[in-house]
mmCIF file of C-alpha atoms in Angstrom:
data_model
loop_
_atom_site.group_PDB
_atom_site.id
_atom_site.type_symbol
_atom_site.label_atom_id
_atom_site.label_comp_id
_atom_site.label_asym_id
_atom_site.label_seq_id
_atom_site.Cartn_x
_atom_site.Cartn_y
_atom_site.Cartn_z
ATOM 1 C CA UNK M 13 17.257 25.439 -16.032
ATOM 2 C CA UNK M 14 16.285 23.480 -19.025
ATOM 3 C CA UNK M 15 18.635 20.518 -17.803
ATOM 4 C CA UNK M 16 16.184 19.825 -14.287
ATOM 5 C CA UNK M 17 12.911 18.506 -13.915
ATOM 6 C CA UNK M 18 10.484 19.411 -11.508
ATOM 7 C CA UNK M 19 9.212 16.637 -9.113
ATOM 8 C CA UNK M 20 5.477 15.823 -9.125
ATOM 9 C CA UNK M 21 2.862 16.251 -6.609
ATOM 10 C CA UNK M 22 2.740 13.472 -4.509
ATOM 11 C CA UNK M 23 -0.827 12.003 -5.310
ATOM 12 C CA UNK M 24 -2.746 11.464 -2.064
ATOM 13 C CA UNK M 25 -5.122 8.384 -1.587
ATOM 14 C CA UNK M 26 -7.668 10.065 0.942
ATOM 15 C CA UNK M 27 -11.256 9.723 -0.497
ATOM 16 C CA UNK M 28 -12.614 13.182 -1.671
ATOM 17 C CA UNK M 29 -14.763 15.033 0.373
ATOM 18 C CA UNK M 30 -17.143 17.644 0.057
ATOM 19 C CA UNK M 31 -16.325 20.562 2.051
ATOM 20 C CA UNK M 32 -16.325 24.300 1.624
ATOM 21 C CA UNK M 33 -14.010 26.411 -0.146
ATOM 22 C CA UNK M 34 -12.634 27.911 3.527
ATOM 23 C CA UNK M 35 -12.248 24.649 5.183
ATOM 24 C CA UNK M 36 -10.044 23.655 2.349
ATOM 25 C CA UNK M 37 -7.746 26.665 2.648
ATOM 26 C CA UNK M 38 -7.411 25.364 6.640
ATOM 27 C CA UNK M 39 -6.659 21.875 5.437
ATOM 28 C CA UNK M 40 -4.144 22.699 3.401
ATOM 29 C CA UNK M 41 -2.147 24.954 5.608
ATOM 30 C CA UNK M 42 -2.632 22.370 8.381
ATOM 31 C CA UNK M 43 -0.967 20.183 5.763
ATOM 32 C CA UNK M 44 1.475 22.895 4.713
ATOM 33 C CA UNK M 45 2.302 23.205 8.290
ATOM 34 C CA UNK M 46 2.810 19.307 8.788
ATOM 35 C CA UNK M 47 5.519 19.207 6.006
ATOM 36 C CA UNK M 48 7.178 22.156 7.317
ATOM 37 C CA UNK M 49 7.699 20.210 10.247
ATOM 38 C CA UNK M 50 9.525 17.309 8.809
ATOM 39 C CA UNK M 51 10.453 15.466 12.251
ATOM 40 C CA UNK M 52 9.322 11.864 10.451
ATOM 41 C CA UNK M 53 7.645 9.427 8.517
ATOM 42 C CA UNK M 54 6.168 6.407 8.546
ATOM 43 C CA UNK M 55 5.840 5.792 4.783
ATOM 44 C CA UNK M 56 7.446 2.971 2.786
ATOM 45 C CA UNK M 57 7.046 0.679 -0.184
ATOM 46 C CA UNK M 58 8.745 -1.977 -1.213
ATOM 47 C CA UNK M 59 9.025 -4.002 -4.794
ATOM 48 C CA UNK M 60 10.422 -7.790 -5.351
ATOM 49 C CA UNK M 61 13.295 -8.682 -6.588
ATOM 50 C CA UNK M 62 13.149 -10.372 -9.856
ATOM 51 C CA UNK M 63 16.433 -12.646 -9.730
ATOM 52 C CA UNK M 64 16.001 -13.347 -5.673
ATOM 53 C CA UNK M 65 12.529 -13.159 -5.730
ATOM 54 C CA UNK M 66 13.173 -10.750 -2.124
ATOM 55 C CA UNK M 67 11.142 -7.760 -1.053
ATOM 56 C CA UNK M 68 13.497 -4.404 -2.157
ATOM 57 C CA UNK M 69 12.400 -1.323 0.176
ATOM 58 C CA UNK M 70 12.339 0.970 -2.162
ATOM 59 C CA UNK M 71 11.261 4.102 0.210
ATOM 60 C CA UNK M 72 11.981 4.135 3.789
ATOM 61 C CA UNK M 73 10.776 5.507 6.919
ATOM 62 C CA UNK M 74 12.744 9.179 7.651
ATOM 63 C CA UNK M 75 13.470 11.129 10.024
ATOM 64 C CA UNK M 76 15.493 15.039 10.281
ATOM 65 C CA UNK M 77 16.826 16.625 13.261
ATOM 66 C CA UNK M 78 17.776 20.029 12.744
ATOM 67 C CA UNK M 79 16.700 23.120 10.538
ATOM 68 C CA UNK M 80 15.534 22.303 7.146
ATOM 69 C CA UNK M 81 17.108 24.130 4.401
ATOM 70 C CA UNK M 82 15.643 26.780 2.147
ATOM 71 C CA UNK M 83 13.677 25.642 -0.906
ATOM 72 C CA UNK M 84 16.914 26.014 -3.352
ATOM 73 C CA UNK M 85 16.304 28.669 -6.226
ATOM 74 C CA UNK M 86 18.717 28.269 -9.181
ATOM 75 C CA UNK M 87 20.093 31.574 -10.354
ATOM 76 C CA UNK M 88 17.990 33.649 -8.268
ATOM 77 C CA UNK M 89 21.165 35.383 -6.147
ATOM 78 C CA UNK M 90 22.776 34.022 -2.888
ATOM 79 C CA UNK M 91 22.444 30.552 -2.150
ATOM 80 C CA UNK M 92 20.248 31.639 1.271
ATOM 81 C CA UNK M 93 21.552 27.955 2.299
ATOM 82 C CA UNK M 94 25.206 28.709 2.311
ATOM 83 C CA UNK M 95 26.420 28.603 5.399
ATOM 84 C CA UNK M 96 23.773 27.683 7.167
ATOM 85 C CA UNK M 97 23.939 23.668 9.224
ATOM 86 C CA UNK M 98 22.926 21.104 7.051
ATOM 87 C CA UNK M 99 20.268 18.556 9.005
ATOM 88 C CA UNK M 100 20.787 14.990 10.091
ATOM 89 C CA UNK M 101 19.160 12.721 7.852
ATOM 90 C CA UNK M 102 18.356 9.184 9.107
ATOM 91 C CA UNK M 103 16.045 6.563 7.252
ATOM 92 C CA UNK M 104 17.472 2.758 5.779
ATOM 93 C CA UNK M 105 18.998 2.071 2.013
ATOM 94 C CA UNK M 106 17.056 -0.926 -0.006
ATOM 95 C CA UNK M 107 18.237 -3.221 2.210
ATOM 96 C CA UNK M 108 16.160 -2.226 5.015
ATOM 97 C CA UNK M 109 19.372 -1.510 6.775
ATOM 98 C CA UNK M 110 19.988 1.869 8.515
ATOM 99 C CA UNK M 111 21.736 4.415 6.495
ATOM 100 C CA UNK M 112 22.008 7.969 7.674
ATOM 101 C CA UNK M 113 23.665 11.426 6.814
ATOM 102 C CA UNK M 114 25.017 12.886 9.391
ATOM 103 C CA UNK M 115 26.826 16.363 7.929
ATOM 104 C CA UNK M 116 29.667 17.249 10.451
ATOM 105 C CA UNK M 117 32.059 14.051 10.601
ATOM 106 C CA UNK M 118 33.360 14.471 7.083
ATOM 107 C CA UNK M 119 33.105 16.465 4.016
ATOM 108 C CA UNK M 120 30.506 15.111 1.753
ATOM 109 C CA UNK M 121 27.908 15.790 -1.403
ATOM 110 C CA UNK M 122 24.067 14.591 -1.278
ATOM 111 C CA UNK M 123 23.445 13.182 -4.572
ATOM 112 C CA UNK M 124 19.488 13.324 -5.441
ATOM 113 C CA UNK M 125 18.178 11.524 -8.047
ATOM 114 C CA UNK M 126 14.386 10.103 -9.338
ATOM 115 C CA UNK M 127 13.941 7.167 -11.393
ATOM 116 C CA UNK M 128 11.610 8.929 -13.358
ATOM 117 C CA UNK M 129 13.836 11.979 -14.367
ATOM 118 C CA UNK M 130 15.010 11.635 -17.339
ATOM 119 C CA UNK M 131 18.139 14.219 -16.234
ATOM 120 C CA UNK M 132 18.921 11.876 -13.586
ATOM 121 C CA UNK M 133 18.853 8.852 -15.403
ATOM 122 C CA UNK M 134 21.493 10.823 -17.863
ATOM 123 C CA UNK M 135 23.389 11.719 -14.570
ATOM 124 C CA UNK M 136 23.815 8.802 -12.745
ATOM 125 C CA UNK M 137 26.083 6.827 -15.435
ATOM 126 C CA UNK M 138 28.119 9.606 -15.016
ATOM 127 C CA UNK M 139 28.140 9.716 -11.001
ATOM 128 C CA UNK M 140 29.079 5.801 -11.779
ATOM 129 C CA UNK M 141 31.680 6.861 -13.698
ATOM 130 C CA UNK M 142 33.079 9.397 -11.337
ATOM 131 C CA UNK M 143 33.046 6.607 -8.448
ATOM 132 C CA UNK M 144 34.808 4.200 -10.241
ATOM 133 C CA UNK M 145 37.657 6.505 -11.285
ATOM 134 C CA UNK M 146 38.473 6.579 -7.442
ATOM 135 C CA UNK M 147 37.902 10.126 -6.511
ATOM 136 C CA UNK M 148 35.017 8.902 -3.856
ATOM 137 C CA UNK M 149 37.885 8.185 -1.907
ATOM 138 C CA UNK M 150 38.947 11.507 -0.246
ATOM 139 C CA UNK M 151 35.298 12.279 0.438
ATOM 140 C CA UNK M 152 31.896 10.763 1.012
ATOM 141 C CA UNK M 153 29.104 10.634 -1.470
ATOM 142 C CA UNK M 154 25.908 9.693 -0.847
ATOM 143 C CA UNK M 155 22.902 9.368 -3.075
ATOM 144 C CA UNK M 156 19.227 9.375 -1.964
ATOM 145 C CA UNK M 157 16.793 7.730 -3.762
ATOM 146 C CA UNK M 158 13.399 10.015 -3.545
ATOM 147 C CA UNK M 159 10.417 11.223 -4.691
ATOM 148 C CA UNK M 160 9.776 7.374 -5.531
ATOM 149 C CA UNK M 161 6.334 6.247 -7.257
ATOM 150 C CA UNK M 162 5.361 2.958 -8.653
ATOM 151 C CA UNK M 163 3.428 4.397 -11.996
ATOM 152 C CA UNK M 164 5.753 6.469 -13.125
ATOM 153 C CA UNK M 165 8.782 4.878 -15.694
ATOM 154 C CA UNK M 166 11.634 3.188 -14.490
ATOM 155 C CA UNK M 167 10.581 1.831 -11.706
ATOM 156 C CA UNK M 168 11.892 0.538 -9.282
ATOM 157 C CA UNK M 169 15.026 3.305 -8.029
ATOM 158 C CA UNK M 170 16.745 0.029 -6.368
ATOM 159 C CA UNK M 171 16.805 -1.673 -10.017
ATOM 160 C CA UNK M 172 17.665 1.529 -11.801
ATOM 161 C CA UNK M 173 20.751 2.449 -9.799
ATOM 162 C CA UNK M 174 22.026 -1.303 -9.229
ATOM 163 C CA UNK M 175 22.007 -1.531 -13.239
ATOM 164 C CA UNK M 176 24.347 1.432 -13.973
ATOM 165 C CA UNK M 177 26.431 0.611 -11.225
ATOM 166 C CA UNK M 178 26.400 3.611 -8.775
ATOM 167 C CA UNK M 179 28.497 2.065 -5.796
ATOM 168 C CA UNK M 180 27.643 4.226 -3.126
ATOM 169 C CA UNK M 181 25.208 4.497 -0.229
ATOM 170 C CA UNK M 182 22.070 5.210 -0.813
ATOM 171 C CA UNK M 183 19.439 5.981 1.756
ATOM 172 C CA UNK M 184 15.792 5.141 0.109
ATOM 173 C CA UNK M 185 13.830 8.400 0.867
ATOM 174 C CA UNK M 186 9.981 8.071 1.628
ATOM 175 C CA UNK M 187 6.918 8.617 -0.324
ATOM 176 C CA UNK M 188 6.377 12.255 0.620
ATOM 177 C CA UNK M 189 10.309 13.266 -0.029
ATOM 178 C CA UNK M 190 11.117 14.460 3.366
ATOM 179 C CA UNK M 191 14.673 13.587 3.498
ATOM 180 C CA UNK M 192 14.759 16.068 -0.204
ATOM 181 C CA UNK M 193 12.062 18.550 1.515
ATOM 182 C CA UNK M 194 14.912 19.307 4.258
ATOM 183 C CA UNK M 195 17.540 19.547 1.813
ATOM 184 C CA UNK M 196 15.798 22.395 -0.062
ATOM 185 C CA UNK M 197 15.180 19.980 -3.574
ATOM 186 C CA UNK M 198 12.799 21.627 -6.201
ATOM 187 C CA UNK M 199 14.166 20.174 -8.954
ATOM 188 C CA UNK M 200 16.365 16.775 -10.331
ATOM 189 C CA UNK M 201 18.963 16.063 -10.092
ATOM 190 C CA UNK M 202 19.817 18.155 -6.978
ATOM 191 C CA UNK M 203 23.703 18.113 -5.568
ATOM 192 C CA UNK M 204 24.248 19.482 -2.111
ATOM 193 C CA UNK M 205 28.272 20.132 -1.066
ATOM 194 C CA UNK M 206 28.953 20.070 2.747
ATOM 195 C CA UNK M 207 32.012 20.855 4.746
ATOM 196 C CA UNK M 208 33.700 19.074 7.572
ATOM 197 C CA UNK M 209 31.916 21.253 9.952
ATOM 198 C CA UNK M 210 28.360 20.228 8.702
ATOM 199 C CA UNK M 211 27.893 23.426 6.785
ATOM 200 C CA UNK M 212 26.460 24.288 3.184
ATOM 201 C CA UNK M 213 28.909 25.275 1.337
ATOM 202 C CA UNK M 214 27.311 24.962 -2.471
ATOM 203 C CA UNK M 215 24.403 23.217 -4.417
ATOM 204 C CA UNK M 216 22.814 23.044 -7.729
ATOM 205 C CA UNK M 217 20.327 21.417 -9.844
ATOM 206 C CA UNK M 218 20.639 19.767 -13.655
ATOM 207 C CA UNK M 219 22.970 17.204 -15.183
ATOM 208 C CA UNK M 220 26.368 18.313 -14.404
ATOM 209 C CA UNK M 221 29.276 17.614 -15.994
ATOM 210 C CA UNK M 222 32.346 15.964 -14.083
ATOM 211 C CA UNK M 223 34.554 19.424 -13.944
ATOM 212 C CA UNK M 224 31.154 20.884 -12.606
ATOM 213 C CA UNK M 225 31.142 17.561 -9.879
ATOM 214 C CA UNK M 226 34.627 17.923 -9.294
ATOM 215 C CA UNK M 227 34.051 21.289 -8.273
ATOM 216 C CA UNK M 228 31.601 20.631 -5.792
ATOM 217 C CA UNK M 229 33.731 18.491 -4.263
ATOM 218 C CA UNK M 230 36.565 20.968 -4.052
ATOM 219 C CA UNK M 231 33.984 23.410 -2.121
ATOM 220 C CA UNK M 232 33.081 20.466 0.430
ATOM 221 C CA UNK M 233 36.675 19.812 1.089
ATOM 222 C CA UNK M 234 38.351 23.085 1.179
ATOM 223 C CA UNK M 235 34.774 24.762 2.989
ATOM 224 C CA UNK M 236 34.785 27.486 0.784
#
């Protein structure tokens, strides 16, 4: 879609090594095969608060239990992520408090969103909007903060979001994006409906506009 952007390679801060062309091929399945895992991580960053003066986490340490989700492709046929259990999500918001998402108590859509995306930063005046105009109430949105790096613009996420106003939670994903790995995120912003039950029941990728919202929230409330 022209409306997404694709998230950047994390850049890795191992020094370079001079190895053969097989080894390398091992390395990075090994590494392939780490990621695929997604049970946790240890990564975080933080910034400082310019009016306070206090440390902001902007990335958190996360951790999934359950399946992951299939890497999303938009307009490719069949959602293969529809119907399938959405996985437990648990990590801390800027605070450094715990914030989780746990799919199964209540119907709910995953807002993700990068500080850097210029799509997102279009979207989440909107999603402000939309919370304001007290439709959160009769379901619970959450947004995740990910694929967070201190060079690229509009840093920091914490800043960003507390500027346009998005009142919701927000869990601070980590460095690597494991909690948007899990979720199946290729591409910002990424929206991910679930049902009462804990199931998939839609997502989607690019700015939307609120009927296209509203709809996802009429799939995570009625299941279907």
């Amino acid at each position: 879609m022209s409306n997404t952007t694709t998230p950047p390679t994390p850049k890795s801060n191992k020094t370079p090594t001079l190895v053969a062309a097989a080894l390398m091929g091992v390395v990075v399945l090994f590494v392939v095969a780490i990621l695929l895992t997604r049970n946790s991580s240890t990564t975080t960053s933080g910034s400082t608060d310019a009016s306070t003066g206090e440390v902001v986490q902007e990335t958190s340490e996360i951790s999934v239990t359950g399946e992951v989700l299939p890497s999303f492709a938009d307009g490719e046929g069949a959602d293969p992520a529809l119907g399938l259990l959405a996985p437990a999500v648990v990590g801390q918001n800027f605070s450094g408090q715990s914030e989780s998402i746990v799919p199964g108590k209540r119907a709910m859509v995953l807002a993700f969103v990068a500080h850097w995306c210029p799509h997102c930063q279009r979207e989440v005046p909107k999603l402000a909007d939309w919370a304001r105009g007290g439709k959160r109430n009769s379901i619970d949105v959450r947004v995740i903060a990910t694929s967070t790096q201190k060079d690229l613009p509009n840093y920091p996420p914490s800043a960003w979001l507390a500027k346009e106003g998005l009142d919701a939670p927000t869990l601070a994903d980590d460095a690597g994006g494991t909690a948007a790995s899990a979720y199946g995120l290729t591409s910002f912003p990424f929206f991910v409906a679930i049902d009462a039950q804990g199931k998939v029941v839609a997502r989607a990728s690019g700015e939307l506009s609120e009927a296209q919202f509203d709809a996802l929230i009429a799939k995570a409330k009625s299941g279907t």
